[in-house]
mmCIF file of N, CA and C in Angstrom:
data_model
loop_
_atom_site.group_PDB
_atom_site.id
_atom_site.type_symbol
_atom_site.label_atom_id
_atom_site.label_comp_id
_atom_site.label_asym_id
_atom_site.label_seq_id
_atom_site.Cartn_x
_atom_site.Cartn_y
_atom_site.Cartn_z
ATOM 1 N N UNK A 208 1.711 25.002 -2.772
ATOM 2 C CA UNK A 208 1.953 23.582 -2.972
ATOM 3 C C UNK A 208 0.678 22.811 -2.631
ATOM 4 N N UNK A 209 0.366 21.860 -3.469
ATOM 5 C CA UNK A 209 -0.789 21.005 -3.226
ATOM 6 C C UNK A 209 -0.319 19.659 -2.716
ATOM 7 N N UNK A 210 -1.173 19.015 -1.906
ATOM 8 C CA UNK A 210 -0.853 17.705 -1.351
ATOM 9 C C UNK A 210 -2.096 16.844 -1.295
ATOM 10 N N UNK A 211 -1.889 15.547 -1.431
ATOM 11 C CA UNK A 211 -2.961 14.589 -1.184
ATOM 12 C C UNK A 211 -2.404 13.498 -0.293
ATOM 13 N N UNK A 212 -3.280 12.865 0.435
ATOM 14 C CA UNK A 212 -2.903 11.753 1.281
ATOM 15 C C UNK A 212 -3.922 10.646 1.058
ATOM 16 N N UNK A 213 -3.434 9.474 0.664
ATOM 17 C CA UNK A 213 -4.321 8.330 0.408
ATOM 18 C C UNK A 213 -3.858 7.121 1.188
ATOM 19 N N UNK A 214 -4.818 6.334 1.614
ATOM 20 C CA UNK A 214 -4.531 5.055 2.248
ATOM 21 C C UNK A 214 -4.474 4.015 1.143
ATOM 22 N N UNK A 215 -3.424 3.199 1.142
ATOM 23 C CA UNK A 215 -3.313 2.150 0.131
ATOM 24 C C UNK A 215 -3.074 0.804 0.806
ATOM 25 N N UNK A 216 -3.550 -0.236 0.153
ATOM 26 C CA UNK A 216 -3.347 -1.615 0.585
ATOM 27 C C UNK A 216 -2.654 -2.323 -0.573
ATOM 28 N N UNK A 217 -1.340 -2.490 -0.496
ATOM 29 C CA UNK A 217 -0.608 -3.060 -1.637
ATOM 30 C C UNK A 217 -0.979 -4.511 -1.895
ATOM 31 N N UNK A 218 -1.000 -4.900 -3.169
ATOM 32 C CA UNK A 218 -1.302 -6.291 -3.519
ATOM 33 C C UNK A 218 -0.203 -7.220 -3.029
ATOM 34 N N UNK A 219 0.991 -6.681 -2.790
ATOM 35 C CA UNK A 219 2.092 -7.493 -2.285
ATOM 36 C C UNK A 219 1.886 -7.889 -0.819
ATOM 37 N N UNK A 220 1.017 -7.164 -0.100
ATOM 38 C CA UNK A 220 0.698 -7.461 1.299
ATOM 39 C C UNK A 220 -0.661 -6.841 1.613
ATOM 40 N N UNK A 221 -1.760 -7.478 1.171
ATOM 41 C CA UNK A 221 -3.091 -6.876 1.276
ATOM 42 C C UNK A 221 -3.555 -6.558 2.700
ATOM 43 N N UNK A 222 -2.972 -7.202 3.687
ATOM 44 C CA UNK A 222 -3.354 -6.931 5.077
ATOM 45 C C UNK A 222 -2.707 -5.653 5.613
ATOM 46 N N UNK A 223 -1.663 -5.196 4.953
ATOM 47 C CA UNK A 223 -0.942 -4.002 5.404
ATOM 48 C C UNK A 223 -1.644 -2.733 4.933
ATOM 49 N N UNK A 224 -1.492 -1.690 5.709
ATOM 50 C CA UNK A 224 -2.004 -0.378 5.339
ATOM 51 C C UNK A 224 -0.836 0.588 5.271
ATOM 52 N N UNK A 225 -0.748 1.291 4.174
ATOM 53 C CA UNK A 225 0.255 2.329 3.981
ATOM 54 C C UNK A 225 -0.454 3.638 3.686
ATOM 55 N N UNK A 226 0.231 4.718 3.950
ATOM 56 C CA UNK A 226 -0.275 6.040 3.618
ATOM 57 C C UNK A 226 0.692 6.668 2.627
ATOM 58 N N UNK A 227 0.135 7.156 1.528
ATOM 59 C CA UNK A 227 0.928 7.758 0.457
ATOM 60 C C UNK A 227 0.560 9.227 0.339
ATOM 61 N N UNK A 228 1.539 10.092 0.580
ATOM 62 C CA UNK A 228 1.345 11.525 0.394
ATOM 63 C C UNK A 228 2.092 11.939 -0.862
ATOM 64 N N UNK A 229 1.407 12.672 -1.711
ATOM 65 C CA UNK A 229 2.001 13.197 -2.939
ATOM 66 C C UNK A 229 1.878 14.717 -2.875
ATOM 67 N N UNK A 230 2.965 15.422 -3.154
ATOM 68 C CA UNK A 230 2.939 16.889 -3.156
ATOM 69 C C UNK A 230 3.531 17.402 -4.463
ATOM 70 N N UNK A 231 2.962 18.484 -4.963
ATOM 71 C CA UNK A 231 3.410 19.047 -6.232
ATOM 72 C C UNK A 231 3.123 20.540 -6.258
ATOM 73 N N UNK A 232 3.835 21.243 -7.143
ATOM 74 C CA UNK A 232 3.677 22.691 -7.273
ATOM 75 C C UNK A 232 2.595 23.047 -8.292
ATOM 76 N N UNK A 233 2.896 22.911 -9.577
ATOM 77 C CA UNK A 233 1.961 23.299 -10.639
ATOM 78 C C UNK A 233 1.043 22.148 -11.002
ATOM 79 N N UNK A 234 1.628 21.085 -11.477
ATOM 80 C CA UNK A 234 0.904 19.854 -11.793
ATOM 81 C C UNK A 234 1.908 18.708 -11.701
ATOM 82 N N UNK A 235 1.424 17.503 -11.746
ATOM 83 C CA UNK A 235 2.311 16.356 -11.604
ATOM 84 C C UNK A 235 3.367 16.300 -12.695
ATOM 85 N N UNK A 236 3.066 16.832 -13.852
ATOM 86 C CA UNK A 236 3.991 16.793 -14.975
ATOM 87 C C UNK A 236 5.273 17.579 -14.763
ATOM 88 N N UNK A 237 5.278 18.484 -13.784
ATOM 89 C CA UNK A 237 6.487 19.256 -13.497
ATOM 90 C C UNK A 237 7.307 18.642 -12.374
ATOM 91 N N UNK A 238 6.888 17.480 -11.909
ATOM 92 C CA UNK A 238 7.589 16.769 -10.847
ATOM 93 C C UNK A 238 6.784 16.780 -9.563
ATOM 94 N N UNK A 239 7.117 15.873 -8.668
ATOM 95 C CA UNK A 239 6.375 15.769 -7.416
ATOM 96 C C UNK A 239 7.213 15.046 -6.368
ATOM 97 N N UNK A 240 6.787 15.183 -5.134
ATOM 98 C CA UNK A 240 7.428 14.502 -4.019
ATOM 99 C C UNK A 240 6.510 13.416 -3.497
ATOM 100 N N UNK A 241 7.106 12.378 -2.946
ATOM 101 C CA UNK A 241 6.348 11.261 -2.388
ATOM 102 C C UNK A 241 6.793 11.005 -0.954
ATOM 103 N N UNK A 242 5.846 10.656 -0.115
ATOM 104 C CA UNK A 242 6.138 10.185 1.225
ATOM 105 C C UNK A 242 5.259 8.954 1.436
ATOM 106 N N UNK A 243 5.869 7.834 1.766
ATOM 107 C CA UNK A 243 5.151 6.586 2.004
ATOM 108 C C UNK A 243 5.421 6.165 3.433
ATOM 109 N N UNK A 244 4.371 5.819 4.175
ATOM 110 C CA UNK A 244 4.544 5.422 5.567
ATOM 111 C C UNK A 244 3.646 4.243 5.902
ATOM 112 N N UNK A 245 4.182 3.355 6.751
ATOM 113 C CA UNK A 245 3.375 2.261 7.301
ATOM 114 C C UNK A 245 3.078 2.531 8.778
ATOM 115 N N UNK A 246 3.271 3.754 9.213
ATOM 116 C CA UNK A 246 3.075 4.240 10.586
ATOM 117 C C UNK A 246 4.170 3.769 11.538
ATOM 118 N N UNK A 247 5.152 3.061 11.031
ATOM 119 C CA UNK A 247 6.323 2.710 11.825
ATOM 120 C C UNK A 247 7.572 3.294 11.178
ATOM 121 N N UNK A 248 7.593 3.283 9.869
ATOM 122 C CA UNK A 248 8.702 3.822 9.083
ATOM 123 C C UNK A 248 8.121 4.723 8.001
ATOM 124 N N UNK A 249 8.964 5.597 7.491
ATOM 125 C CA UNK A 249 8.548 6.468 6.393
ATOM 126 C C UNK A 249 9.667 6.537 5.367
ATOM 127 N N UNK A 250 9.284 6.627 4.111
ATOM 128 C CA UNK A 250 10.234 6.718 3.006
ATOM 129 C C UNK A 250 9.828 7.909 2.156
ATOM 130 N N UNK A 251 10.822 8.673 1.686
ATOM 131 C CA UNK A 251 10.527 9.837 0.860
ATOM 132 C C UNK A 251 11.284 9.734 -0.456
ATOM 133 N N UNK A 252 10.792 10.438 -1.433
ATOM 134 C CA UNK A 252 11.459 10.488 -2.721
ATOM 135 C C UNK A 252 10.911 11.624 -3.552
ATOM 136 N N UNK A 253 11.608 11.928 -4.628
ATOM 137 C CA UNK A 253 11.150 12.944 -5.566
ATOM 138 C C UNK A 253 11.209 12.380 -6.980
ATOM 139 N N UNK A 254 10.309 12.861 -7.794
ATOM 140 C CA UNK A 254 10.263 12.499 -9.207
ATOM 141 C C UNK A 254 10.350 13.798 -9.986
ATOM 142 N N UNK A 255 11.362 13.932 -10.810
ATOM 143 C CA UNK A 255 11.571 15.171 -11.560
ATOM 144 C C UNK A 255 10.793 15.155 -12.871
ATOM 145 N N UNK A 256 10.724 16.323 -13.478
ATOM 146 C CA UNK A 256 10.073 16.445 -14.780
ATOM 147 C C UNK A 256 10.784 15.573 -15.812
ATOM 148 N N UNK A 257 12.104 15.520 -15.748
ATOM 149 C CA UNK A 257 12.854 14.689 -16.695
ATOM 150 C C UNK A 257 12.622 13.200 -16.422
ATOM 151 N N UNK A 258 12.444 12.812 -15.146
ATOM 152 C CA UNK A 258 12.099 11.417 -14.825
ATOM 153 C C UNK A 258 10.781 11.026 -15.484
ATOM 154 N N UNK A 259 9.824 11.917 -15.413
ATOM 155 C CA UNK A 259 8.506 11.651 -15.997
ATOM 156 C C UNK A 259 8.617 11.496 -17.507
ATOM 157 N N UNK A 260 9.342 12.395 -18.148
ATOM 158 C CA UNK A 260 9.520 12.316 -19.601
ATOM 159 C C UNK A 260 10.224 11.024 -20.002
ATOM 160 N N UNK A 261 11.238 10.648 -19.245
ATOM 161 C CA UNK A 261 11.995 9.427 -19.539
ATOM 162 C C UNK A 261 11.117 8.176 -19.376
ATOM 163 N N UNK A 262 10.351 8.117 -18.303
ATOM 164 C CA UNK A 262 9.463 6.969 -18.082
ATOM 165 C C UNK A 262 8.412 6.860 -19.188
ATOM 166 N N UNK A 263 7.833 7.981 -19.563
ATOM 167 C CA UNK A 263 6.831 7.972 -20.635
ATOM 168 C C UNK A 263 7.455 7.463 -21.933
ATOM 169 N N UNK A 264 8.655 7.930 -22.243
ATOM 170 C CA UNK A 264 9.341 7.482 -23.462
ATOM 171 C C UNK A 264 9.685 6.001 -23.382
ATOM 172 N N UNK A 265 10.130 5.547 -22.200
ATOM 173 C CA UNK A 265 10.497 4.136 -22.027
ATOM 174 C C UNK A 265 9.335 3.189 -22.301
ATOM 175 N N UNK A 266 8.131 3.603 -21.919
ATOM 176 C CA UNK A 266 6.976 2.725 -22.154
ATOM 177 C C UNK A 266 6.205 3.123 -23.412
ATOM 178 N N UNK A 267 6.810 4.048 -24.184
ATOM 179 C CA UNK A 267 6.240 4.489 -25.458
ATOM 180 C C UNK A 267 4.801 4.993 -25.311
ATOM 181 N N UNK A 268 4.614 5.843 -24.304
ATOM 182 C CA UNK A 268 3.303 6.445 -24.055
ATOM 183 C C UNK A 268 3.436 7.954 -24.218
ATOM 184 N N UNK A 269 2.428 8.571 -24.788
ATOM 185 C CA UNK A 269 2.380 10.023 -24.890
ATOM 186 C C UNK A 269 2.576 10.617 -23.486
ATOM 187 N N UNK A 270 3.429 11.609 -23.371
ATOM 188 C CA UNK A 270 3.760 12.170 -22.060
ATOM 189 C C UNK A 270 2.529 12.672 -21.310
ATOM 190 N N UNK A 271 1.644 13.379 -21.997
ATOM 191 C CA UNK A 271 0.445 13.912 -21.349
ATOM 192 C C UNK A 271 -0.468 12.776 -20.845
ATOM 193 N N UNK A 272 -0.574 11.720 -21.617
ATOM 194 C CA UNK A 272 -1.357 10.554 -21.196
ATOM 195 C C UNK A 272 -0.712 9.916 -19.969
ATOM 196 N N UNK A 273 0.616 9.822 -19.965
ATOM 197 C CA UNK A 273 1.338 9.255 -18.828
ATOM 198 C C UNK A 273 1.096 10.081 -17.561
ATOM 199 N N UNK A 274 1.150 11.404 -17.679
ATOM 200 C CA UNK A 274 0.898 12.278 -16.529
ATOM 201 C C UNK A 274 -0.536 12.090 -16.038
ATOM 202 N N UNK A 275 -1.472 11.935 -16.939
ATOM 203 C CA UNK A 275 -2.870 11.698 -16.544
ATOM 204 C C UNK A 275 -3.008 10.378 -15.792
ATOM 205 N N UNK A 276 -2.317 9.350 -16.248
ATOM 206 C CA UNK A 276 -2.352 8.060 -15.546
ATOM 207 C C UNK A 276 -1.698 8.174 -14.165
ATOM 208 N N UNK A 277 -0.621 8.934 -14.060
ATOM 209 C CA UNK A 277 -0.012 9.184 -12.753
ATOM 210 C C UNK A 277 -1.007 9.864 -11.819
ATOM 211 N N UNK A 278 -1.693 10.867 -12.343
ATOM 212 C CA UNK A 278 -2.687 11.590 -11.540
ATOM 213 C C UNK A 278 -3.754 10.629 -11.018
ATOM 214 N N UNK A 279 -4.251 9.788 -11.893
ATOM 215 C CA UNK A 279 -5.285 8.837 -11.487
ATOM 216 C C UNK A 279 -4.763 7.865 -10.431
ATOM 217 N N UNK A 280 -3.560 7.354 -10.638
ATOM 218 C CA UNK A 280 -3.004 6.347 -9.732
ATOM 219 C C UNK A 280 -2.572 6.933 -8.393
ATOM 220 N N UNK A 281 -2.035 8.147 -8.404
ATOM 221 C CA UNK A 281 -1.439 8.685 -7.191
ATOM 222 C C UNK A 281 -2.305 9.641 -6.401
ATOM 223 N N UNK A 282 -3.195 10.383 -7.058
ATOM 224 C CA UNK A 282 -3.931 11.398 -6.316
ATOM 225 C C UNK A 282 -5.446 11.328 -6.462
ATOM 226 N N UNK A 283 -5.974 10.443 -7.305
ATOM 227 C CA UNK A 283 -7.423 10.414 -7.516
ATOM 228 C C UNK A 283 -8.179 9.902 -6.297
ATOM 229 N N UNK A 284 -7.546 9.059 -5.479
ATOM 230 C CA UNK A 284 -8.185 8.620 -4.245
ATOM 231 C C UNK A 284 -9.121 7.443 -4.416
ATOM 232 N N UNK A 285 -10.130 7.408 -3.569
ATOM 233 C CA UNK A 285 -11.016 6.253 -3.438
ATOM 234 C C UNK A 285 -11.808 5.921 -4.711
ATOM 235 N N UNK A 286 -12.114 6.913 -5.525
ATOM 236 C CA UNK A 286 -12.941 6.629 -6.699
ATOM 237 C C UNK A 286 -12.281 5.668 -7.688
ATOM 238 N N UNK A 287 -10.958 5.579 -7.663
ATOM 239 C CA UNK A 287 -10.245 4.667 -8.560
ATOM 240 C C UNK A 287 -9.461 3.607 -7.786
ATOM 241 N N UNK A 288 -9.838 3.377 -6.532
ATOM 242 C CA UNK A 288 -9.063 2.489 -5.655
ATOM 243 C C UNK A 288 -8.890 1.090 -6.229
ATOM 244 N N UNK A 289 -9.876 0.555 -6.914
ATOM 245 C CA UNK A 289 -9.772 -0.801 -7.445
ATOM 246 C C UNK A 289 -9.070 -0.896 -8.783
ATOM 247 N N UNK A 290 -8.795 0.222 -9.435
ATOM 248 C CA UNK A 290 -8.228 0.199 -10.775
ATOM 249 C C UNK A 290 -6.709 0.084 -10.788
ATOM 250 N N UNK A 291 -6.054 0.612 -9.766
ATOM 251 C CA UNK A 291 -4.597 0.629 -9.701
ATOM 252 C C UNK A 291 -4.124 -0.226 -8.539
ATOM 253 N N UNK A 292 -3.060 -0.974 -8.762
ATOM 254 C CA UNK A 292 -2.486 -1.812 -7.719
ATOM 255 C C UNK A 292 -1.098 -1.305 -7.366
ATOM 256 N N UNK A 293 -0.750 -1.445 -6.095
ATOM 257 C CA UNK A 293 0.557 -1.034 -5.611
ATOM 258 C C UNK A 293 1.297 -2.243 -5.074
ATOM 259 N N UNK A 294 2.573 -2.320 -5.370
ATOM 260 C CA UNK A 294 3.436 -3.372 -4.861
ATOM 261 C C UNK A 294 4.549 -2.672 -4.096
ATOM 262 N N UNK A 295 4.728 -3.070 -2.852
ATOM 263 C CA UNK A 295 5.789 -2.493 -2.029
ATOM 264 C C UNK A 295 6.946 -3.477 -2.021
ATOM 265 N N UNK A 296 8.124 -3.001 -2.413
ATOM 266 C CA UNK A 296 9.301 -3.879 -2.419
ATOM 267 C C UNK A 296 10.497 -3.159 -1.841
#
């Protein structure tokens, strides 16, 4: 299993710091787990392969392109920090 951990500052609260851990087996396209923490609370979730396919279809994006965008947003880290924004709700 592979994992990444990134520090994020959501646009919904730029002063806050959250840590986002993403874990996956083969690649993100087969599903992945998420753990989000503000160092006081933690939230977990999973995204299945069918969830990914459904989301890609909903926004009318090629599935492989959608998985690539997920990779960039969730695991690419600091090199793309300014390109993707996170909103915590």
